[in-house]
XYZ file of C-alpha atoms in Angstrom:
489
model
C -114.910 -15.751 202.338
C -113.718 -17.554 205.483
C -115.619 -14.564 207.537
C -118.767 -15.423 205.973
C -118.482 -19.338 205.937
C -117.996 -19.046 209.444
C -121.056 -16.913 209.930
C -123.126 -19.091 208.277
C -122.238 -22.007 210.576
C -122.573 -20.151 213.431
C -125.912 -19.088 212.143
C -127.026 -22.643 211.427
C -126.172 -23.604 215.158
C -127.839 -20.437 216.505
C -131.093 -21.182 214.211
C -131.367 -24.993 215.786
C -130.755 -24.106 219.209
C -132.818 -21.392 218.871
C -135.593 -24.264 217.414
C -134.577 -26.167 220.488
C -135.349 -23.612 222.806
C -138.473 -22.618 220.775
C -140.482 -25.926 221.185
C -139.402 -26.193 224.945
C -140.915 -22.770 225.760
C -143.975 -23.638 223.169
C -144.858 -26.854 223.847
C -143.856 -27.471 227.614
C -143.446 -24.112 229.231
C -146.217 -22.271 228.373
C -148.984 -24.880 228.168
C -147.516 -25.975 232.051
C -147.520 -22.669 233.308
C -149.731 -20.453 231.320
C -153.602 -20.264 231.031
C -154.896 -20.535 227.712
C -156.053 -17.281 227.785
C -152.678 -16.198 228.533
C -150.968 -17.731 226.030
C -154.112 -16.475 223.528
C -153.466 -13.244 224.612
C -149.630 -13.054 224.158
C -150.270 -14.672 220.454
C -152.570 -12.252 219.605
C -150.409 -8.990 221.188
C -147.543 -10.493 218.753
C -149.410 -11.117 215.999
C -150.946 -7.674 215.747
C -147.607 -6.074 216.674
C -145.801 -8.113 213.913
C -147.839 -6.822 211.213
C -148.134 -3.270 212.519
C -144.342 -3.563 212.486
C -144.322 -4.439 208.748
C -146.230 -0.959 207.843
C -143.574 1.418 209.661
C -140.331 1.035 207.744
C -142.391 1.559 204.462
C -140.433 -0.498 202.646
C -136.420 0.506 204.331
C -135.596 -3.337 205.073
C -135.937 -3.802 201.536
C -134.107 -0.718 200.279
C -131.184 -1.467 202.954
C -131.581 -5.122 200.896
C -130.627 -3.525 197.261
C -129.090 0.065 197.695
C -127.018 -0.039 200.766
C -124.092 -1.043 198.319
C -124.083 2.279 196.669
C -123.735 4.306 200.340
C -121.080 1.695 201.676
C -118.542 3.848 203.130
C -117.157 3.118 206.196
C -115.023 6.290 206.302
C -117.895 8.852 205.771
C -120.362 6.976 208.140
C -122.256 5.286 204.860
C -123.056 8.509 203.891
C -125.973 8.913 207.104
C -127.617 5.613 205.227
C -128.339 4.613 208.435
C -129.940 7.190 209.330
C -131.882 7.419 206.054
C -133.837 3.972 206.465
C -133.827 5.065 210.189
C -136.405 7.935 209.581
C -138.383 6.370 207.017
C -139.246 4.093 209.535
C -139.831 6.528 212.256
C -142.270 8.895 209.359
C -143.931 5.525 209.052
C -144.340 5.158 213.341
C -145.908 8.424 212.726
C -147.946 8.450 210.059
C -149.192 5.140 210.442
C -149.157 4.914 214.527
C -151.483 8.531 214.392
C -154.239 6.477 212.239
C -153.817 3.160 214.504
C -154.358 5.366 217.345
C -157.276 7.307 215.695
C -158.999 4.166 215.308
C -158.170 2.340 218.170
C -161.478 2.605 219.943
C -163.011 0.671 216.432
C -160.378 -2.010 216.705
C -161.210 -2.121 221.067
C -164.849 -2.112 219.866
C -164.344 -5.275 217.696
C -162.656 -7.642 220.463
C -164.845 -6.148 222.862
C -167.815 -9.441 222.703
C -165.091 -12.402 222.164
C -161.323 -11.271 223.335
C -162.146 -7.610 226.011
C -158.502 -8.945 227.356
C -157.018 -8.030 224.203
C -158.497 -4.530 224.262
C -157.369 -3.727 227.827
C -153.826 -3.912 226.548
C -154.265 -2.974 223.318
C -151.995 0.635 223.069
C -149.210 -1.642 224.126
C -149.003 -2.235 219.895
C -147.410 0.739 219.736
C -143.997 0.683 221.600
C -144.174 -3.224 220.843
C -144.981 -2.698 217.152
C -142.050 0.375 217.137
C -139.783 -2.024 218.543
C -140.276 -4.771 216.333
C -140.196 -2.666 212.882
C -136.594 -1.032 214.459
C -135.056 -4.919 215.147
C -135.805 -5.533 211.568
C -134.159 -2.591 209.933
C -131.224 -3.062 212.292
C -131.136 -6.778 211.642
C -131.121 -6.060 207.772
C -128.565 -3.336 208.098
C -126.180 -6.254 210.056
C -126.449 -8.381 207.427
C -125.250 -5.700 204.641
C -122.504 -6.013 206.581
C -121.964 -9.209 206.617
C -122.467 -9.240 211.061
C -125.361 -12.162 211.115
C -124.291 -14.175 213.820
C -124.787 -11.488 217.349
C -128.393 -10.793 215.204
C -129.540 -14.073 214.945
C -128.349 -15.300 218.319
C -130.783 -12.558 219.873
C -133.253 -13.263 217.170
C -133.237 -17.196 217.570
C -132.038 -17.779 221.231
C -131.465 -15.017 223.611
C -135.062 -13.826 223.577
C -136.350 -16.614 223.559
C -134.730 -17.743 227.111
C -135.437 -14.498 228.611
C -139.243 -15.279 227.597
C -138.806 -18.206 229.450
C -137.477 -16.640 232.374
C -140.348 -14.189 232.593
C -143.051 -17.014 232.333
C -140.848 -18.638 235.532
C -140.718 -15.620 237.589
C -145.056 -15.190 236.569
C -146.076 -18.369 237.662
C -143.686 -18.112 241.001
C -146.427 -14.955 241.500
C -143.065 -12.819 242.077
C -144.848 -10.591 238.888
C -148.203 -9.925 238.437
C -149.938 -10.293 235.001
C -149.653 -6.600 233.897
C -145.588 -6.600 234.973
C -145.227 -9.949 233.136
C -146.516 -8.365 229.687
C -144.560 -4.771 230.516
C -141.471 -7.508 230.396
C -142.794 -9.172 227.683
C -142.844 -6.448 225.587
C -139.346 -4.899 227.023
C -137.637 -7.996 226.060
C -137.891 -6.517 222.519
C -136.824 -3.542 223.456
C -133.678 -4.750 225.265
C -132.820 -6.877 221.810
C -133.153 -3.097 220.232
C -130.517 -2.238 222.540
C -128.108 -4.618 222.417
C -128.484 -4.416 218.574
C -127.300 -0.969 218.733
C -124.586 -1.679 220.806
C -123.550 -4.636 218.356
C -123.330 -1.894 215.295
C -121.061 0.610 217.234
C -118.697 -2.052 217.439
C -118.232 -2.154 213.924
C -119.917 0.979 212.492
C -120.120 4.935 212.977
C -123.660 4.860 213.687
C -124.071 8.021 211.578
C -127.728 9.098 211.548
C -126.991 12.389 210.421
C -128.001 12.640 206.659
C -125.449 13.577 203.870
C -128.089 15.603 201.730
C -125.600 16.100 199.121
C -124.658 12.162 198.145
C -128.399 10.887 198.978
C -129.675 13.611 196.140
C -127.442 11.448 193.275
C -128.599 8.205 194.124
C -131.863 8.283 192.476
C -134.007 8.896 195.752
C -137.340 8.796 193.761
C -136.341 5.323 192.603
C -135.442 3.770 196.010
C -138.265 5.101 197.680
C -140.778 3.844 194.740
C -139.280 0.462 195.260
C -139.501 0.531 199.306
C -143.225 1.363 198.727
C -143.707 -0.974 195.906
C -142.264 -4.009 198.538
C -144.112 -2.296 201.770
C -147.119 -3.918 199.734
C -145.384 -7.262 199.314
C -143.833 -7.263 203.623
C -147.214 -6.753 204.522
C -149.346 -9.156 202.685
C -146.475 -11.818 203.667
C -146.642 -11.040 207.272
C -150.667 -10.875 206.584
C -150.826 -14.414 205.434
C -148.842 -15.797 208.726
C -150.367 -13.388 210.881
C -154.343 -13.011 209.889
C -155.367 -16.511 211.332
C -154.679 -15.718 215.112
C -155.947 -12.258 214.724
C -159.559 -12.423 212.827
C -159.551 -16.169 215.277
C -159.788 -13.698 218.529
C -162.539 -11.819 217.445
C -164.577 -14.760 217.023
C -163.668 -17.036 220.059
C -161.863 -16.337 223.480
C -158.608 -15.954 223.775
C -158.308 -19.444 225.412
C -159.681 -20.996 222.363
C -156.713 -18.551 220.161
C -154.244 -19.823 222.508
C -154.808 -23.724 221.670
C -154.562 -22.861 218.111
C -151.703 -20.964 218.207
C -149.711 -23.785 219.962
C -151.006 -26.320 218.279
C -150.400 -25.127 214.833
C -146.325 -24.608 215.419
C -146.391 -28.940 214.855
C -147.136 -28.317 210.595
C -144.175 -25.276 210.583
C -142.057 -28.147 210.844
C -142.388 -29.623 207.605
C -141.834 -26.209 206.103
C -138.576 -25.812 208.173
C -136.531 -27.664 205.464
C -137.815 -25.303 202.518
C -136.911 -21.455 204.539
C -133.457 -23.212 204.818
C -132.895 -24.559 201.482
C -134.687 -21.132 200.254
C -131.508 -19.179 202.173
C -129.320 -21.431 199.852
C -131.177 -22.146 196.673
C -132.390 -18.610 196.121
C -129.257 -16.878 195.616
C -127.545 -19.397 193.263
C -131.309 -19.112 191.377
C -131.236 -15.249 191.196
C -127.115 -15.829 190.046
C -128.762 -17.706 187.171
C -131.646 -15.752 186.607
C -128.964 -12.893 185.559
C -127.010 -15.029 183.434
C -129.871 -16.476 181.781
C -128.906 -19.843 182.633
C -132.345 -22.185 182.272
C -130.153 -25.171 182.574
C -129.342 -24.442 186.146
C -132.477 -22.753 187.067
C -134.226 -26.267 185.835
C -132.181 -28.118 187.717
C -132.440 -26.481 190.942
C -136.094 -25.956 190.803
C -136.697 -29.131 189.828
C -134.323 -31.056 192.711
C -135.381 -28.971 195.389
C -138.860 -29.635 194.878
C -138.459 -33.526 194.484
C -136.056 -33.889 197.832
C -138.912 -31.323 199.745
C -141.170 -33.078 198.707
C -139.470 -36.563 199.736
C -138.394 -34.952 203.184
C -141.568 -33.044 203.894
C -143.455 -36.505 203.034
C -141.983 -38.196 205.847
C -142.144 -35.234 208.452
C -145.928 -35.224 207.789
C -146.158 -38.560 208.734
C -144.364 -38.328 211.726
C -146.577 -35.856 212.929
C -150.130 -36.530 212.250
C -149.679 -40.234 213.295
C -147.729 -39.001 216.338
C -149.765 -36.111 217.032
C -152.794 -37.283 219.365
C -150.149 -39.320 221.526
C -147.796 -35.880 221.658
C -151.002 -33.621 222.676
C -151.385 -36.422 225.947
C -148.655 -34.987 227.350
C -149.961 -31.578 227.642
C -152.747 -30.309 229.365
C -156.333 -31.421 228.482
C -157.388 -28.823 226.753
C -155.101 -29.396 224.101
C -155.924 -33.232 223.154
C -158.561 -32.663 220.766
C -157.099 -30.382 219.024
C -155.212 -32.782 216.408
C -157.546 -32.486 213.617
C -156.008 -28.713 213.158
C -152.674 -30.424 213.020
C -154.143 -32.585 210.117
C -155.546 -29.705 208.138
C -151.852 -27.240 208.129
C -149.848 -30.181 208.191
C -151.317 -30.787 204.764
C -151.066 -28.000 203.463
C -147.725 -27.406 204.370
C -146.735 -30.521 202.622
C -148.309 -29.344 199.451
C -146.183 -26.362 199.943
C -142.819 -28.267 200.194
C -144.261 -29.959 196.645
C -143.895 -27.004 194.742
C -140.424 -26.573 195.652
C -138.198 -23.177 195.655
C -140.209 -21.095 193.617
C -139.874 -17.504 195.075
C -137.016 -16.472 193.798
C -138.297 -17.308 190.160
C -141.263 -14.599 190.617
C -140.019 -11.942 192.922
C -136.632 -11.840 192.124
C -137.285 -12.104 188.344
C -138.310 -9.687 185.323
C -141.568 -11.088 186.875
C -141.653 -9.810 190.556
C -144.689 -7.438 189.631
C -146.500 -10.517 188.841
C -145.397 -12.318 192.104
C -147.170 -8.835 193.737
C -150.092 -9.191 192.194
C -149.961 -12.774 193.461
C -149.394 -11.846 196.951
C -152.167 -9.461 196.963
C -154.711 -11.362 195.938
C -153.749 -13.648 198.277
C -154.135 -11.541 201.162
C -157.339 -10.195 199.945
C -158.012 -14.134 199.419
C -157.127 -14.764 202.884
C -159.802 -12.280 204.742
C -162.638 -13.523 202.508
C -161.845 -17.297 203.744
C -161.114 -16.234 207.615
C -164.800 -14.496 207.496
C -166.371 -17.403 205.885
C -164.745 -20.641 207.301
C -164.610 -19.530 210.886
C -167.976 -18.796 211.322
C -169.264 -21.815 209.473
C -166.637 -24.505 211.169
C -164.716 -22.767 214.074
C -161.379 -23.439 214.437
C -160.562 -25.962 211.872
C -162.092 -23.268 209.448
C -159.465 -21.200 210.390
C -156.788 -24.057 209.684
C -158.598 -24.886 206.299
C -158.396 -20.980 205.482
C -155.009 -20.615 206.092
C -154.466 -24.036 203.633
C -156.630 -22.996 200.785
C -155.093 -19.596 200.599
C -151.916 -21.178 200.618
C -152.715 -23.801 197.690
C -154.031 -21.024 195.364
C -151.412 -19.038 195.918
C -148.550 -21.680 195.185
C -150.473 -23.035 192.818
C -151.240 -19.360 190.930
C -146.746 -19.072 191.375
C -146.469 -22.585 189.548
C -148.541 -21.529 186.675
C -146.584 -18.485 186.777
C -143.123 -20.485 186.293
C -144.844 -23.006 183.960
C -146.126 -20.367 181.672
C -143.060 -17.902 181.401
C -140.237 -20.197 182.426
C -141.434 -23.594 180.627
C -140.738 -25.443 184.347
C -142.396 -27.897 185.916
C -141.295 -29.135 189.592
C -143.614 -32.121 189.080
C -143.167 -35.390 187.342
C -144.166 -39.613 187.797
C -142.102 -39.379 191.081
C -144.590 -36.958 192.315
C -147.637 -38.777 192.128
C -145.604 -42.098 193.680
C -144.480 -40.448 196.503
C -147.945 -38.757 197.640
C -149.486 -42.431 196.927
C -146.651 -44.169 199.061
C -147.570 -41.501 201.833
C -151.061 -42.077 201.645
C -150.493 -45.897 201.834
C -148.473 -45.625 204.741
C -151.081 -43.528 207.042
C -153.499 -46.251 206.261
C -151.759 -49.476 208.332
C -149.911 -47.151 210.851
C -153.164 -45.175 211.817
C -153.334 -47.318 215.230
C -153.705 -46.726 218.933
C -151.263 -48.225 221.307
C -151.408 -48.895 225.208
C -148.351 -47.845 225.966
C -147.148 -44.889 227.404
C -147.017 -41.774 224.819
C -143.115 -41.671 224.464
C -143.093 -44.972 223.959
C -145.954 -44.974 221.340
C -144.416 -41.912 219.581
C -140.946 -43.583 219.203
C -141.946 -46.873 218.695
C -144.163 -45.517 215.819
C -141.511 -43.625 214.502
C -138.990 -45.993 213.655
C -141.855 -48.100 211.988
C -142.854 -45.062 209.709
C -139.006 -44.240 208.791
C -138.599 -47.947 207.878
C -141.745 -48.749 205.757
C -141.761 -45.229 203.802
C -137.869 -45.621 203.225
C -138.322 -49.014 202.216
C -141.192 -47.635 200.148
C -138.708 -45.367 198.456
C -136.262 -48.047 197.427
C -137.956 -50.540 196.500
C -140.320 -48.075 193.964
C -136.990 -46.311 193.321
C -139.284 -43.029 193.929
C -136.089 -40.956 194.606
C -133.611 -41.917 192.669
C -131.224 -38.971 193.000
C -131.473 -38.785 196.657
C -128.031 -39.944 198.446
C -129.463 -41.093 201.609
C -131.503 -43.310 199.592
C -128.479 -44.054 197.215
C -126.458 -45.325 199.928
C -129.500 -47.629 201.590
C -129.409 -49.446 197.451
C -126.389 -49.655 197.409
C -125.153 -50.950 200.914
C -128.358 -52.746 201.116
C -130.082 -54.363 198.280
């Protein structure tokens, strides 16, 4: 227990220096030192990568997630588990890498009028996407293990740097272009390295397959339930991954590469809900197999009140802050707030419904959750075709919310109808109207210098919303807000 409590804090100081590092190289670095269509083009290389990634294990990263127990064996190399998940995911490289590259010239033709850049460097999907699938599956297999921290610091900070490093040593002209995305891409393939490296220290690395012991574990079964999540990894990358791609074939990458930056400001407010997902969901699946509704109530219904509080007051720091923020990058990027506006609230209305994941996919329900998902995705593509051509890129934005909303809204119903839960109550409606009040009288321009705009406005929207939360006693079960009562009024 003291092995894994120690991971997790070294994880938690990995995952906000890894933040830390994130929003320097996205919001300073690349903006500085990087063309628009440069930074479109590297946004649109990942994105298409990531979910290429997502088809090739065909479903392994999940299987590692609920069989590995059953092959644990340090002795007799896990029984060539590794190896297993291994060459699922290389049967996936080829199956699916043979029809990407059958219909490549389709995919060139399509990006041909808007984003040509893209299809000049298009076949570099492959080793990228490869890459990519292999980190995951290696990643997953760490954490059976109970070896997070070395993963996540490569995950979270040490590519990230190197990143950096290569955008330094582009604009320094001591790379060319072509070099700088060869790097790009073998950045991912150095993490695969080092990965390996990391798992020989504490594993056999047996690839070699014990025919024998797989043949009892119900193969049919785990491979039915890899296939039956493939659908479920891919319409989740889909939905964070769709937006930049069906964007560049539509506009220039320049255009893709302001959207791309600009829309990392709303993942903020949904920062708070992946962590408190990491520690809500497995106490909610612990009670889901006890069939404790008491605790499942409770932990539903508190994380979606203190999201909701939190994400209220990160939204507001960022869409009144936003226009002065964008000032201090380069001018392309200073009109491009009203994107901010539209995720930003959508992502709140996402931190509204609370933890609600683990109630449909890890539940007698998950099928449901599936069906969800899919729809979703198919969802998704409809909006991208219709609200990009009709409003550019803030149909994009207000795609990528509306999808969102029906699909959280379509899991709520879910919970409502088969768990009798409901994350909202009179708090709920006083805490959106509080947030709407406070936008009104702190929508202003100032004359100063951005910083001093940004922080000045700050500390007057953390006063008058917390004040706004005491006084209407909106959140009464919060201890911050406990403490400010108790030392205060």
């Amino acid at each position: 227990m003291g092995e894994i409590k120690r991971q997790g804090i070294s994880n938690t100081l990995y995952m906000y220096l890894g933040l830390g590092v994130g929003f320097l190289n996205t919001l300073f670095v690349q903006p500085e030192l990087l063309t628009t269509t440069e930074i479109g083009l590297t946004k649109v290389l990942f994105s298409f990568s990531m979910l290429f990634s997502t088809l090739l294990p065909m479903g392994a990263n999940n299987i590692i997630l609920r069989y590995y127990a059953r092959f644990k064996n340090a002795e007799k190399g896990d029984h060539g588990f590794l190896g297993l998940v291994t060459g699922i995911t290389l049967l996936g490289f080829l199956v699916y890498g043979s029809l990407l590259f059958l219909f490549s010239h389709f995919a060139i033709d399509y990006y041909q009028d808007k984003s040509p850049e893209f299809g000049h460097y298009f076949y570099w999907v492959f080793p990228f996407g490869l890459a990519l699938a292999l980190i995951t599956i290696f990643n997953t297999y760490c954490y059976g293990n109970f070896r997070s921290s070395f993963p996540t610091f490569l995950n979270d900070v040490a590519v990230r740097v190197m990143l950096i490093l290569l955008i330094l040593l582009y604009h320094q002209k001591w790379i060319s272009w072509e070099t700088y995305l060869g790097l790009f891409v073998a950045c991912f393939m150095l993490q695969l390295g080092m990965l390996l490296a990391y798992m020989a220290s504490f594993s056999k690395l047996n690839f070699k397959y014990d025919w024998s012991f797989l043949g009892r574990q119900g193969n049919r079964e785990m491979l039915v339930y890899g296939l039956l999540f493939l659908l479920s990894s891919v319409a989740s990358m889909g939905l964070k991954t769709l937006d930049v791609i069906v964007l560049a074939s539509f506009f220039p990458l320049s255009a893709v590469g302001v959207y791309g930056l600009v829309s990392i400001f709303p993942l903020v407010i949904e920062t708070p809900l992946n962590s408190l997902e990491k520690i809500a969901g497995p106490k909610m699946t612990e009670a889901l197999a006890q069939s404790n509704s008491v605790e499942l109530s409770k932990i539903y219904k508190d994380s979606a009140h203190h999201l909701l509080v939190f994400g209220a007051w990160l939204f507001l720091m960022i869409v009144l802050n936003i226009k002065d923020f964008l000032h201090l990058l380069p001018a392309d990027f200073h009109s491009a707030y009203g994107l901010v506006y539209i995720l930003s609230a959508g992502n709140l209305i996402n931190m509204a419904t609370g933890v609600n994941n683990p109630l449909v996919y890890y539940s007698d329900h998950y099928k449901l959750g599936l069906s969800i998902l899919l729809s979703t995705l198919v969802l998704a593509i409809i909006n991208y075709f219709v609200f990009i051509p009709l409003w550019g890129l803030p149909g994009a934005a207000f795609a990528t919310v509306l999808s969102n909303l029906m699909m959280n809204l379509a899991k709520t119903m879910v919970i409502w109808v088969k768990f009798k839960l409901n994350p909202f109550d009179g708090n709920t409606l006083g805490i959106f109207i509080l947030t709407a009040l406070c936008i009104l009288p702190l929508w202003w321009n100032l004359d100063f210098h951005p910083v001093v705009n940004m922080i000045f406005r700050s500390l007057v929207i953390t006063l008058v919303f917390g004040l706004g939360l005491v006084v209407g006693k909106l959140s009464p079960n919060n201890p911050v807000i406990g403490y400010i009562r108790e030392r205060i009024f």
